[in-house]
Coordinates of C-alpha atoms and ligand atoms in Angstrom, one line a residue:
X1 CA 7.9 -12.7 15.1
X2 CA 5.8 -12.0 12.8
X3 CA 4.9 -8.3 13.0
X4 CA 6.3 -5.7 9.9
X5 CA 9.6 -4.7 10.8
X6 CA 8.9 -0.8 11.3
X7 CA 12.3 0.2 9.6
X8 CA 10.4 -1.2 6.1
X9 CA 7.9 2.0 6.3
X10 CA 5.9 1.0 3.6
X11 CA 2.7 -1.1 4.8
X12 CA 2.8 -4.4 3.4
X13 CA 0.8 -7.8 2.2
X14 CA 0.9 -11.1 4.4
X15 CA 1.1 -13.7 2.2
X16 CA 1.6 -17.6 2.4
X17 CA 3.8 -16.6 5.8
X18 CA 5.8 -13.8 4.3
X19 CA 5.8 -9.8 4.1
X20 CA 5.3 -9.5 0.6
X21 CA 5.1 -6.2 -2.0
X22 CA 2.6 -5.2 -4.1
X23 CA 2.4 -4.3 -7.6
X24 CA 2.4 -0.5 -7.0
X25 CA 2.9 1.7 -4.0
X26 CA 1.0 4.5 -2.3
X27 CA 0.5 7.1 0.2
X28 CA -2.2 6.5 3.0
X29 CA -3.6 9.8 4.3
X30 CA -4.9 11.1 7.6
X31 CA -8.2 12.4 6.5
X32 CA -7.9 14.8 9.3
X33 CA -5.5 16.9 8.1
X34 CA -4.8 15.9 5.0
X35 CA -1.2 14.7 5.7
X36 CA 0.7 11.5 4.4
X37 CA 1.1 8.9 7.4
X38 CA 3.1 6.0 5.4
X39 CA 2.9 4.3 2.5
X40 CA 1.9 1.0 1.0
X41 CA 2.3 -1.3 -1.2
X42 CA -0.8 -2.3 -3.5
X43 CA -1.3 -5.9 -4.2
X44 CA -2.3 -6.6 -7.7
X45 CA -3.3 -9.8 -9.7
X46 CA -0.2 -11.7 -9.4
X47 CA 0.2 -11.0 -5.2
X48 CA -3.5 -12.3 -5.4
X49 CA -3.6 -15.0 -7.6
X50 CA -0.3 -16.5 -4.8
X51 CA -2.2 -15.9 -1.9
X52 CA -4.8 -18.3 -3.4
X53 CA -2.2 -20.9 -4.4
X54 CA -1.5 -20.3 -0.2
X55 CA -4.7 -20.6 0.6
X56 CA -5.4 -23.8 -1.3
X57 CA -1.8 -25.2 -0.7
X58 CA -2.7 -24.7 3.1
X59 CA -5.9 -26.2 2.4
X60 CA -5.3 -29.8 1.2
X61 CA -2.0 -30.0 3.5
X62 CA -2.1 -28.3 6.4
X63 CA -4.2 -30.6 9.3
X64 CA -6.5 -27.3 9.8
X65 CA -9.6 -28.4 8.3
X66 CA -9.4 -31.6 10.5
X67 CA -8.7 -30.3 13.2
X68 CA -11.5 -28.4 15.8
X69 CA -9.1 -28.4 18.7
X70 CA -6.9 -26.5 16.7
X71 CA -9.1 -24.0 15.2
X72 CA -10.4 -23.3 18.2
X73 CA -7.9 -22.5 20.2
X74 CA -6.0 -20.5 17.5
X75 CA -9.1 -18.1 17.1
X76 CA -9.1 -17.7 21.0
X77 CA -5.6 -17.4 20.5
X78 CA -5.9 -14.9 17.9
X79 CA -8.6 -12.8 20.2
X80 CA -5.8 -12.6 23.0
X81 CA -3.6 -10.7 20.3
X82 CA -6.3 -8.6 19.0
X83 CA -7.6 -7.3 22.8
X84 CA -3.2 -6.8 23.4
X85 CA -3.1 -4.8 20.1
X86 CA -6.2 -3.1 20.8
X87 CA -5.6 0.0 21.6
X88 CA -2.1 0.8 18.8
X89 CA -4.9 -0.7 16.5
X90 CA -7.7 1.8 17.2
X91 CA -5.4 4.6 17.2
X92 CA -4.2 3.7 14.0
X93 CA -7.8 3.3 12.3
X94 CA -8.7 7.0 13.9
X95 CA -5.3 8.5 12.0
X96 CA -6.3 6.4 9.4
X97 CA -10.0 6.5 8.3
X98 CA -10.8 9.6 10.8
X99 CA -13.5 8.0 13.6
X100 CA -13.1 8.9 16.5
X101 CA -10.9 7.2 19.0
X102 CA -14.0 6.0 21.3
X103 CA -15.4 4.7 18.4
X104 CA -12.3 2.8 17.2
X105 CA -12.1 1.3 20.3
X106 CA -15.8 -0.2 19.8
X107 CA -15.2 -1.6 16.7
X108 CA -11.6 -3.0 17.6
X109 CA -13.5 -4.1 21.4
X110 CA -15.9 -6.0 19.3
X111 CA -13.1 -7.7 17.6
X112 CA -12.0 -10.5 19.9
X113 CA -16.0 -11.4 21.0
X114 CA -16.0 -12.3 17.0
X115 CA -13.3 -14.7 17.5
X116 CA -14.3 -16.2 20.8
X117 CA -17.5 -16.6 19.7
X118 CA -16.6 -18.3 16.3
X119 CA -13.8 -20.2 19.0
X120 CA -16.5 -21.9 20.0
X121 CA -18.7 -22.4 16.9
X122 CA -15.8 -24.5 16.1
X123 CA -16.1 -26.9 18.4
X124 CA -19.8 -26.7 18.2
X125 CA -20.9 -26.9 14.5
X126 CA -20.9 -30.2 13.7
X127 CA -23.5 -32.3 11.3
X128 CA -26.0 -35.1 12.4
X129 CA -26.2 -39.1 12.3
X130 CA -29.3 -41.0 12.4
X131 CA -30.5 -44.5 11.4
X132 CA -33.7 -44.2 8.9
X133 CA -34.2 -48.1 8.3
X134 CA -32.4 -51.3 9.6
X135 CA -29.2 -52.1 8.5
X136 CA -28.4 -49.0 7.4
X137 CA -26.4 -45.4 8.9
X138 CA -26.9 -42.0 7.5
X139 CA -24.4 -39.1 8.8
X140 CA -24.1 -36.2 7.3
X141 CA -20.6 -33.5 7.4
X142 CA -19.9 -30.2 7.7
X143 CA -17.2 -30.1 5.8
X144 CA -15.2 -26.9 5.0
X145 CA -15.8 -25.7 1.7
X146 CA -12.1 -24.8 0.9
X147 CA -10.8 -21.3 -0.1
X148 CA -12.7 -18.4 1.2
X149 CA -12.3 -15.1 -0.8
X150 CA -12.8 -12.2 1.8
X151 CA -13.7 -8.4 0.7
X152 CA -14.2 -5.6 3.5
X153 CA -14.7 -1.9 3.1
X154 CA -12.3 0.9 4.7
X155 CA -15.6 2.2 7.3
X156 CA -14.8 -0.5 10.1
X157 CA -11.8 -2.6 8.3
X158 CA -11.3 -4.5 12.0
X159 CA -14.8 -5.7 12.8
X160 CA -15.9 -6.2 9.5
X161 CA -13.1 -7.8 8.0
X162 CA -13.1 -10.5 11.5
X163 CA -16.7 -11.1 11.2
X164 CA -15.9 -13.1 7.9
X165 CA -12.9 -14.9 9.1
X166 CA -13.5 -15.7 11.9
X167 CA -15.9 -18.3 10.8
X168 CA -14.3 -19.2 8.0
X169 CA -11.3 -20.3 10.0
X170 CA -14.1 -22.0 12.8
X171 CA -15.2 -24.2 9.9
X172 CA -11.4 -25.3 8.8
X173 CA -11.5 -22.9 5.7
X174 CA -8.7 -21.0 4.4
X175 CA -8.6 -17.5 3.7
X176 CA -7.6 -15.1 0.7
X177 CA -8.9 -11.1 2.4
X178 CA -8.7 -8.5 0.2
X179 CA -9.0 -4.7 2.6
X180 CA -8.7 -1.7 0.9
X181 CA -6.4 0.8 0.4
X182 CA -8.0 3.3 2.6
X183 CA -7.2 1.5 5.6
X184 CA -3.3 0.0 4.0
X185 CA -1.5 0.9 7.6
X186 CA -4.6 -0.7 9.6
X187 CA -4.5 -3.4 6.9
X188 CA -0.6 -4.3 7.6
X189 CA -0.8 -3.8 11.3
X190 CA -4.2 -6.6 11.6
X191 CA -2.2 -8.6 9.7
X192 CA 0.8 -8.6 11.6
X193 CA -1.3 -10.1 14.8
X194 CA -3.1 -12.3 12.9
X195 CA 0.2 -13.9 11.4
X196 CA 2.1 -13.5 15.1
X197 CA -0.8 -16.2 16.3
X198 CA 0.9 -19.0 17.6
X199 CA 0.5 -22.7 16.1
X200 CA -1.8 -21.0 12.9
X201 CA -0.4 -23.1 10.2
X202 CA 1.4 -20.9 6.9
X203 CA -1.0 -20.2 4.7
X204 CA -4.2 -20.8 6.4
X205 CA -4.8 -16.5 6.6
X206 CA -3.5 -14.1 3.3
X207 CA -4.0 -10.7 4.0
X208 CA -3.5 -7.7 1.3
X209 CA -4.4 -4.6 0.4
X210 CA -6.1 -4.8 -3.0
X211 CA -8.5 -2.7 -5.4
X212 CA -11.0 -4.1 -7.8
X213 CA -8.3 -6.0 -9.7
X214 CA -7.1 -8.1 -7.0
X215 CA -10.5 -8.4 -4.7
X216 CA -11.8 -9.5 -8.8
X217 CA -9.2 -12.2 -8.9
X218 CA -10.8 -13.9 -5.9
X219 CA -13.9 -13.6 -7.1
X220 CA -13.4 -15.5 -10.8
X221 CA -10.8 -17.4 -9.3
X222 CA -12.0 -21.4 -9.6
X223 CA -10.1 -22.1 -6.6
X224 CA -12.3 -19.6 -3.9
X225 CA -15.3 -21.4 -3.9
X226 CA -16.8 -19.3 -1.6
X227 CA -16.7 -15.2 -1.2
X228 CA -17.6 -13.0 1.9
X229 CA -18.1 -9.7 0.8
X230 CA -19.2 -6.1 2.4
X231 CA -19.0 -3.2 0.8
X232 CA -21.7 -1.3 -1.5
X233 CA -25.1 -2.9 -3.1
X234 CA -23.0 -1.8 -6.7
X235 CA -19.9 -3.8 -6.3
X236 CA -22.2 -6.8 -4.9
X237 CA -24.3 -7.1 -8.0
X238 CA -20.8 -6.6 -9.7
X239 CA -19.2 -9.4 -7.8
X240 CA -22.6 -11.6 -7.2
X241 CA -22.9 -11.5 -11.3
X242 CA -19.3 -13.1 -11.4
X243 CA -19.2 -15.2 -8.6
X244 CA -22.7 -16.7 -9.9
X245 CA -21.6 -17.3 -12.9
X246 CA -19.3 -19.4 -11.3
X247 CA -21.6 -20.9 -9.1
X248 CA -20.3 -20.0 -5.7
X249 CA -21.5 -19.5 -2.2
X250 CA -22.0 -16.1 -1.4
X251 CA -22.2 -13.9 1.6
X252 CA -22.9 -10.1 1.0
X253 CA -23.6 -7.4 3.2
X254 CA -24.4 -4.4 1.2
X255 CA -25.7 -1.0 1.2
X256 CA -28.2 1.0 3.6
X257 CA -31.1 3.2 4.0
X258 CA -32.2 3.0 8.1
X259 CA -35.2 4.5 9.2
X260 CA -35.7 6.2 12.6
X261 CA -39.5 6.1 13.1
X262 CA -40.3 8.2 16.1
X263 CA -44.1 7.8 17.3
X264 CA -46.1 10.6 19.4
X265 CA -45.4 8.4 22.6
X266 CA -42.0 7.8 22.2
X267 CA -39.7 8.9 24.8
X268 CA -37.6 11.9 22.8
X269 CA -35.3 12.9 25.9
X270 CA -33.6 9.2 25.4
X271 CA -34.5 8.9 20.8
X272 CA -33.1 12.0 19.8
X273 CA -29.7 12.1 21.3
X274 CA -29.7 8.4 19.8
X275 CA -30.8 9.7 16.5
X276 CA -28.0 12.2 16.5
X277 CA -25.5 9.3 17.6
X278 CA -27.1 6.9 14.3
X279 CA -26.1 9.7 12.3
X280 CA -22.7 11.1 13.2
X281 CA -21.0 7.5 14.0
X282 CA -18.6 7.6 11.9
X283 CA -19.7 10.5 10.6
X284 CA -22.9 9.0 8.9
X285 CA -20.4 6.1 7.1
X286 CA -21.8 3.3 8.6
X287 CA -24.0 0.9 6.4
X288 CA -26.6 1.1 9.6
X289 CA -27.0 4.9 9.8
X290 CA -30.6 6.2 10.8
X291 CA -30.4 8.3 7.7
X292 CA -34.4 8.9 7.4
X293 CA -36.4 9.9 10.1
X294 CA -40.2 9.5 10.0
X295 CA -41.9 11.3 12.6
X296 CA -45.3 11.2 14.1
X297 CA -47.0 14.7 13.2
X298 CA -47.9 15.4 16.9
X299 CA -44.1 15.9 17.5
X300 CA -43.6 17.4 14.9
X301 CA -42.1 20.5 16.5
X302 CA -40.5 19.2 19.1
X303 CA -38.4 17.0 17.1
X304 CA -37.4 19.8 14.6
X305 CA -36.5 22.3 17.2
X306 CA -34.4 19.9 19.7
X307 CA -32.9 17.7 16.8
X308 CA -31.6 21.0 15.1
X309 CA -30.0 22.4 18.3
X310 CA -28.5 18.7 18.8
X311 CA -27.0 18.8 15.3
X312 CA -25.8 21.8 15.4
X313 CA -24.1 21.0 19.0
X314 CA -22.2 18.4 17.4
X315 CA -18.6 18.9 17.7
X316 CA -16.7 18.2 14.8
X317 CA -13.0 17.8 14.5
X318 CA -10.0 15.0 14.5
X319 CA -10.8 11.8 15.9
X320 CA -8.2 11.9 18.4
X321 CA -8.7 15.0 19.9
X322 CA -11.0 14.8 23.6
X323 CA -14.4 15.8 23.1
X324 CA -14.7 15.2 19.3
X325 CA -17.9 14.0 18.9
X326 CA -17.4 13.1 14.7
X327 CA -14.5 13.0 12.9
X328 CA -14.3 13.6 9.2
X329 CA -15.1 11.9 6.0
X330 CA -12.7 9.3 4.4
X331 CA -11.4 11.8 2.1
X332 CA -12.2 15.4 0.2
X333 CA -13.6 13.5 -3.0
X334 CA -16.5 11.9 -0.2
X335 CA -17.3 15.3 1.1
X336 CA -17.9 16.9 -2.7
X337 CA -20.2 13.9 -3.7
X338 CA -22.1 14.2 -0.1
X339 CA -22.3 18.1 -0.5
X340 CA -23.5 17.6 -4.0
X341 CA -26.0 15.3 -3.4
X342 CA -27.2 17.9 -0.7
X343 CA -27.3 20.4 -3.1
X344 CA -29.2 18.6 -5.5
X345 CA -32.0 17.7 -2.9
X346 CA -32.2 21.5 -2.1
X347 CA -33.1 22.3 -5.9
X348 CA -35.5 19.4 -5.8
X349 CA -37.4 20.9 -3.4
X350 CA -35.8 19.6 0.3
X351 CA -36.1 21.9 2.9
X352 CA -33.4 22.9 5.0
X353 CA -33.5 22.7 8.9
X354 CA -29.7 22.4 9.2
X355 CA -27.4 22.7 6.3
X356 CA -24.2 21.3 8.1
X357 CA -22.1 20.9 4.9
X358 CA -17.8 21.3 4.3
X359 CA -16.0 22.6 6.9
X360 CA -13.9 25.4 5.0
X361 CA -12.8 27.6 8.0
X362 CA -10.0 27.1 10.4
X363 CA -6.9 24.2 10.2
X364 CA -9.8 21.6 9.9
X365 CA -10.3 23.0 6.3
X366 CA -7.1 20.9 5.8
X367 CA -9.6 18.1 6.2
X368 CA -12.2 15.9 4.6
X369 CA -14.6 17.8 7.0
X370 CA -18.5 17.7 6.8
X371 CA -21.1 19.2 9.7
X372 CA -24.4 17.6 9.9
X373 CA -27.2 18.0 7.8
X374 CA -31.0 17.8 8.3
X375 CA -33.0 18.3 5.2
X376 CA -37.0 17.7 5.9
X377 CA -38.8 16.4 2.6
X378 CA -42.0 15.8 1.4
X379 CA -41.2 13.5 -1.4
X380 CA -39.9 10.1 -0.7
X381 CA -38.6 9.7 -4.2
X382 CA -36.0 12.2 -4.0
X383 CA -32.1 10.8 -4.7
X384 CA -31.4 12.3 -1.2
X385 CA -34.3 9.4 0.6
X386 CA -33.4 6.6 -1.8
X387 CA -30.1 6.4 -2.3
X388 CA -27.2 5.8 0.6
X389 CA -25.3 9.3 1.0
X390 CA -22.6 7.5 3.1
X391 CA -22.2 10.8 5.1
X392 CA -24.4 12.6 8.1
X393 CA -27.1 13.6 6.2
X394 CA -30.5 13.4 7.6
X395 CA -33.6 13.3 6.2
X396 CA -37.1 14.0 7.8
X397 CA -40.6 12.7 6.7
X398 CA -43.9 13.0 9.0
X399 CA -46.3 10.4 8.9
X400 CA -50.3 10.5 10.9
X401 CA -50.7 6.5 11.2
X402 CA -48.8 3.8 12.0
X403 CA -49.6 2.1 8.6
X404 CA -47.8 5.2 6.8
X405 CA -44.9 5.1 9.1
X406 CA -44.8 1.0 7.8
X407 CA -45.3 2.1 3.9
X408 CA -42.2 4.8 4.0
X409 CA -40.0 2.9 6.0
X410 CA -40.4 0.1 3.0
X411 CA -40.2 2.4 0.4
X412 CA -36.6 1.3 -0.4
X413 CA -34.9 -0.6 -2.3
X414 CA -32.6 -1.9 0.9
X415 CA -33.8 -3.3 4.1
X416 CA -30.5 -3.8 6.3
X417 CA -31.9 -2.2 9.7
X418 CA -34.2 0.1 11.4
X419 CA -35.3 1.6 15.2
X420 CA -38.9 1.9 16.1
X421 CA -39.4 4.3 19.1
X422 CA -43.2 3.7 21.1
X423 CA -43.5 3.6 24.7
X424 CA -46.0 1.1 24.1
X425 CA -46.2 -2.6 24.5
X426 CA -47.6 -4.2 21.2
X427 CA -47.1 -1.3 18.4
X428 CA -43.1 -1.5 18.3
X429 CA -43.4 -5.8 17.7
X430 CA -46.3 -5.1 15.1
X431 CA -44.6 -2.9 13.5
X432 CA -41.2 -5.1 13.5
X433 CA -42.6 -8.1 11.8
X434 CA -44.3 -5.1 9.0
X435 CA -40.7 -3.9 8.1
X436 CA -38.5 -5.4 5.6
X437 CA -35.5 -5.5 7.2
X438 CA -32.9 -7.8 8.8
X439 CA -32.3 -5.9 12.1
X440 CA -34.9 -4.1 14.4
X441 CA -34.5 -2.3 17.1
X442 CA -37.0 -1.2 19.8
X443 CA -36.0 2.0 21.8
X444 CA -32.5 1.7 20.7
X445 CA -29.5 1.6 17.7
X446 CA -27.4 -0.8 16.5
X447 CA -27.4 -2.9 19.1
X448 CA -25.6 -6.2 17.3
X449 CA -24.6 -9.7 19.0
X450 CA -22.0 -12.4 17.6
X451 CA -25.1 -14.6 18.4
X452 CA -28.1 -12.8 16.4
X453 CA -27.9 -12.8 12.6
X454 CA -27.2 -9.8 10.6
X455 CA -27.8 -9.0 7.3
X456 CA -30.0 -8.0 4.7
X457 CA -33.2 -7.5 3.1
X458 CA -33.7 -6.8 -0.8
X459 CA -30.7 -5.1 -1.9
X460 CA -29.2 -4.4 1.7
X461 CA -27.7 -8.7 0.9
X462 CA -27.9 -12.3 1.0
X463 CA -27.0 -14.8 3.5
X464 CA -26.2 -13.4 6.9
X465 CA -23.5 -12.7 9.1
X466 CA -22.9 -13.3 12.7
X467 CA -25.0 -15.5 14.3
X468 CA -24.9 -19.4 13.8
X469 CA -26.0 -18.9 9.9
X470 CA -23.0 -17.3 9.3
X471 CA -20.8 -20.4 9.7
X472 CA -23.2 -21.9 6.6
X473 CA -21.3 -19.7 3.6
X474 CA -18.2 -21.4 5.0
X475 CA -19.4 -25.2 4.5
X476 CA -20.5 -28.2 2.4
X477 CA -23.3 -30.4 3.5
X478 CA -21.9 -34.1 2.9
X479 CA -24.2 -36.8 3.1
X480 CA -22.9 -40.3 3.4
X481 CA -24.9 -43.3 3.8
X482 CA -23.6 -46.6 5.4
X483 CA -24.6 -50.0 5.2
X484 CA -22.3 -51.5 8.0
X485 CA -22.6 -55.2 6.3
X486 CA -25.3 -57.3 5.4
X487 CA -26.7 -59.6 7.9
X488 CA -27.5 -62.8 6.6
X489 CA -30.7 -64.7 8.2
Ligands
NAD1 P1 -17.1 -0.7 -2.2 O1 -18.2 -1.6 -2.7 O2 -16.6 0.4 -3.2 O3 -15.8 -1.5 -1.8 C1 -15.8 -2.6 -0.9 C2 -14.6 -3.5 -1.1 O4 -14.7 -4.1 -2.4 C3 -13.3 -2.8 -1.2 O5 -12.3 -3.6 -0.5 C4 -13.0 -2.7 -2.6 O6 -11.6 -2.6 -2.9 C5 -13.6 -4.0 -3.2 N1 -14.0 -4.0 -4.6 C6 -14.5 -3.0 -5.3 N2 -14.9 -3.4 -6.5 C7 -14.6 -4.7 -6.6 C8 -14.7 -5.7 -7.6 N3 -15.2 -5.4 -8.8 N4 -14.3 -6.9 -7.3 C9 -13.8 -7.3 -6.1 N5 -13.6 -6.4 -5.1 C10 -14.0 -5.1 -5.3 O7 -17.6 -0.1 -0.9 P2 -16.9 1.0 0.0 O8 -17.2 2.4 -0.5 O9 -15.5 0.6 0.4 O10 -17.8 0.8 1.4 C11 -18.9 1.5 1.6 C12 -20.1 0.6 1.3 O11 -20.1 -0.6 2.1 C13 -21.5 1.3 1.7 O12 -22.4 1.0 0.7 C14 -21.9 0.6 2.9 O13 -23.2 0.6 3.2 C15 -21.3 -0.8 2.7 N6 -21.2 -1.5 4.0 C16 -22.0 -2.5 4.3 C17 -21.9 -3.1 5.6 C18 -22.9 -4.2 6.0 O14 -22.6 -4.9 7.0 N7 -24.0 -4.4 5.3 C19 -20.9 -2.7 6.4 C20 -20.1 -1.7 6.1 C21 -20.2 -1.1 4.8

């Protein structure tokens, strides 16, 4: 069976159908309480640079890329294992990254919907064939484009890591993944029922933990032709600047800036509790966090006094325990850089409505602990509005017309998401197409479907993921033209 023999204790890589060591090892920590929970073992260049010659081994040999029957039924296969594993595996990411358990359990839930989805995308996604003059037959394949180099962050390794392999493997690539070190013991254990899927062929899935040197391997590597990454707007202009020089396809879903714009006639009893919930999800880590709220002035008030209360209501503590509403940064070093960040928008001029901030009282002081903040501004080029905290941190701007509410939900670099909240009819869709941005929600947060794109605007990405796009990054167009024989007359 293919699962990590529990007697090895140290979390380890899955590649070309072995359990494999890394070039250094490691202690994973529960950001909770700041105590060690195992250890693992870091791949480095030479663990990566074998999982490609696996992946490409796997590639030309293995009768994966011919074969849709296959493909599908190992992904539906693969879903099975993920919803058995389900709830060891969000356990495991609440000890490990700190989100609560309710939340784990919606990003592991959304796990085998990727892989039934893409199940059938694999059937599905074929090219086209059509006759343009007599005599003659023009098809054109979807061929898989070979290696694909995956890179996911540590904020949702499960969901985000699937939503790039699971069509990779749907259009009969290979895969190299690259997860982070954050997330070793969730790393080890995903990889362990991905490998345990019956009739998936050796090779076909590599899975290690890596840092920049590895996840860098796949993307100079000549053999990964094509790289799925998510992780911050940096390392994508990092890795796009490599991979382009290469001349590969390239998927990247980047950095976030979400704006929450509450109008006058917008139904607050059912927005603000969502506006607390698009800030505290794991705990404001989320590249989709309603981190600036613009706010009609005629509610002004309202919004201040009820959203303060809510904030401050928010109960804070270890994912596992009942109740806990947000559990705690990644680690201590995240909840310096928030807090100074915070600080610095305070000097600048911010005002505080709720200063949240480190927890330094009581056993969760052991922990990477941060209340949430509200911070209302006047000046939208402050660090604290531009730039992603990657923590809860709120910020409020008021706006008098609907065209203002358009120009500072725009002024931003990225353009991954937003939620308009209107009671009307036409405002919320006119103000949809205005906004630069790849998801829009009306009355609601991150609501996200296998079947609807996902991605970004301006610096928030390129390409998209989910959705029938996403299979694109994953294959070669292949025109071939036939002329059957020629007909003598
Ligand atoms: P990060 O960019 O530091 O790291 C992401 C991944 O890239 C990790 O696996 C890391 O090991 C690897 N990596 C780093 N440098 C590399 C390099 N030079 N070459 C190859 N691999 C490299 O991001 P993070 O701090 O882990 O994650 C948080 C960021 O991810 C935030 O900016 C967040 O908005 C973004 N994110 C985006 C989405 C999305 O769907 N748009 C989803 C989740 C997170």
């Amino acid at each position: 069976m293919a699962e990590q023999k529990q007697e090895t204790k140290v979390a380890l890589n899955w590649i070309d159908g072995q359990w494999c060591d890394g070039e250094r090892h490691g202690d994973s920590i529960n950001p909770a309480t700041g105590e060690i929970i195992g250890r693992y073992a870091q791949a480095g260049v030479a663990e990566a640079q074998r999982a490609i010659a696996a992946a490409r081994r796997a590639f030309r040999e293995e009768n994966w890329k011919q074969d849709r029957l296959l493909r599908a039924r190992v992904l539906n296969r693969m879903a099975d294992r993920f919803e058995a594993s389900g709830e060891a595996l969000a356990r495991l990411i609440t000890t490990e990254n700190g989100k609560t358990l309710e939340q784990a359990r919606f990003e592991i839930g959304i796990v085998p919907l990727t892989l039934r989805f893409n199940a059938a995308l694999a059937l599905t996604d074929h090219g086209h064939a059509a006759q343009v003059e007599p005599g003659q037959l023009s098809m054109v394949l979807r061929e898989p484009v070979g290696v694909a180099g995956i890179i996911a962050p540590w904020n949702s390794p499960g969901a985000l890591m699937v939503r790039s392999l699971a069509p990779a493997l749907a259009a009969g690539a290979t895969a190299v993944i690259s997860l982070p070190r954050q997330t070793a013991q969730v790393n080890a254990l995903m990889a362990g029922i991905i490998a345990g899927t019956e009739g998936l062929p050796r090779g076909v899935v590599n899975l290690f933990t890596g840092g920049h040197e590895a996840g860098n391997v796949l993307v100079e590597s000549p053999d990964v032709p094509s790289i799925s990454f998510t992780g911050s707007t940096r390392t994508g202009r990092a890795i796009s600047a490599t991979a382009s020089a290469n001349l590969k396809r390239l998927g990247l879903e980047l950095g976030g800036k979400t704006p929450v714009i509450l109008f006058d006639d917008a139904d607050l009893d059912a927005a603000l509790p969502k506006v607390v919930e698009a800030l505290t999800v794991f705990s404001g880590q989320f590249c989709m966090t309603g981190s600036r709220l613009l706010v009609q002035r005629g509610i002004a008030e309202r919004v201040r006094d009820e959203l303060s209360r809510r904030l401050e209501a928010v109960k804070v503590g270890p994912g596992l325990e009942p109740g806990v509403e947000m559990g705690p940064l990644i680690d201590r070093s995240n909840v310096e850089r928030v807090n100074g960040m915070v600080t610095d928008a305070i000097a600048a001029g911010a005002k505080v409505l709720v200063r949240g901030g480190p927890v330094s009282e009581g056993d969760l002081a052991r922990g990477a602990f941060y209340r949430p903040t509200l911070l209302e501004v006047t000046d939208s080029s402050l660090d604290i509005v531009q730039k992603e905290v990657f923590g809860p941190v709120l910020t409020l701007q008021l706006f008098d017309t609907e065209q203002q509410a358009v120009v500072l939900a725009n002024d931003s670099e990225y353009g991954l998401a937003a939620s308009i909240w209107s009671r009307d009819i036409d405002r919320p869709l006119r103000v949809a197409r205005e906004i630069e941005a790849g998801t829009i929600w009306v009355n609601d947060w991150a609501v996200l479907y296998d079947q609807f794109e996902e991605g970004g605007f301006k610096q928030s990405g390129q390409g998209r993921m989910r959705g029938y796009a996403v299979i694109d990054d994953f294959v070669e167009f292949k025109h071939i033209a036939l002329r059957p024989g020629v007909v003598e007359t």
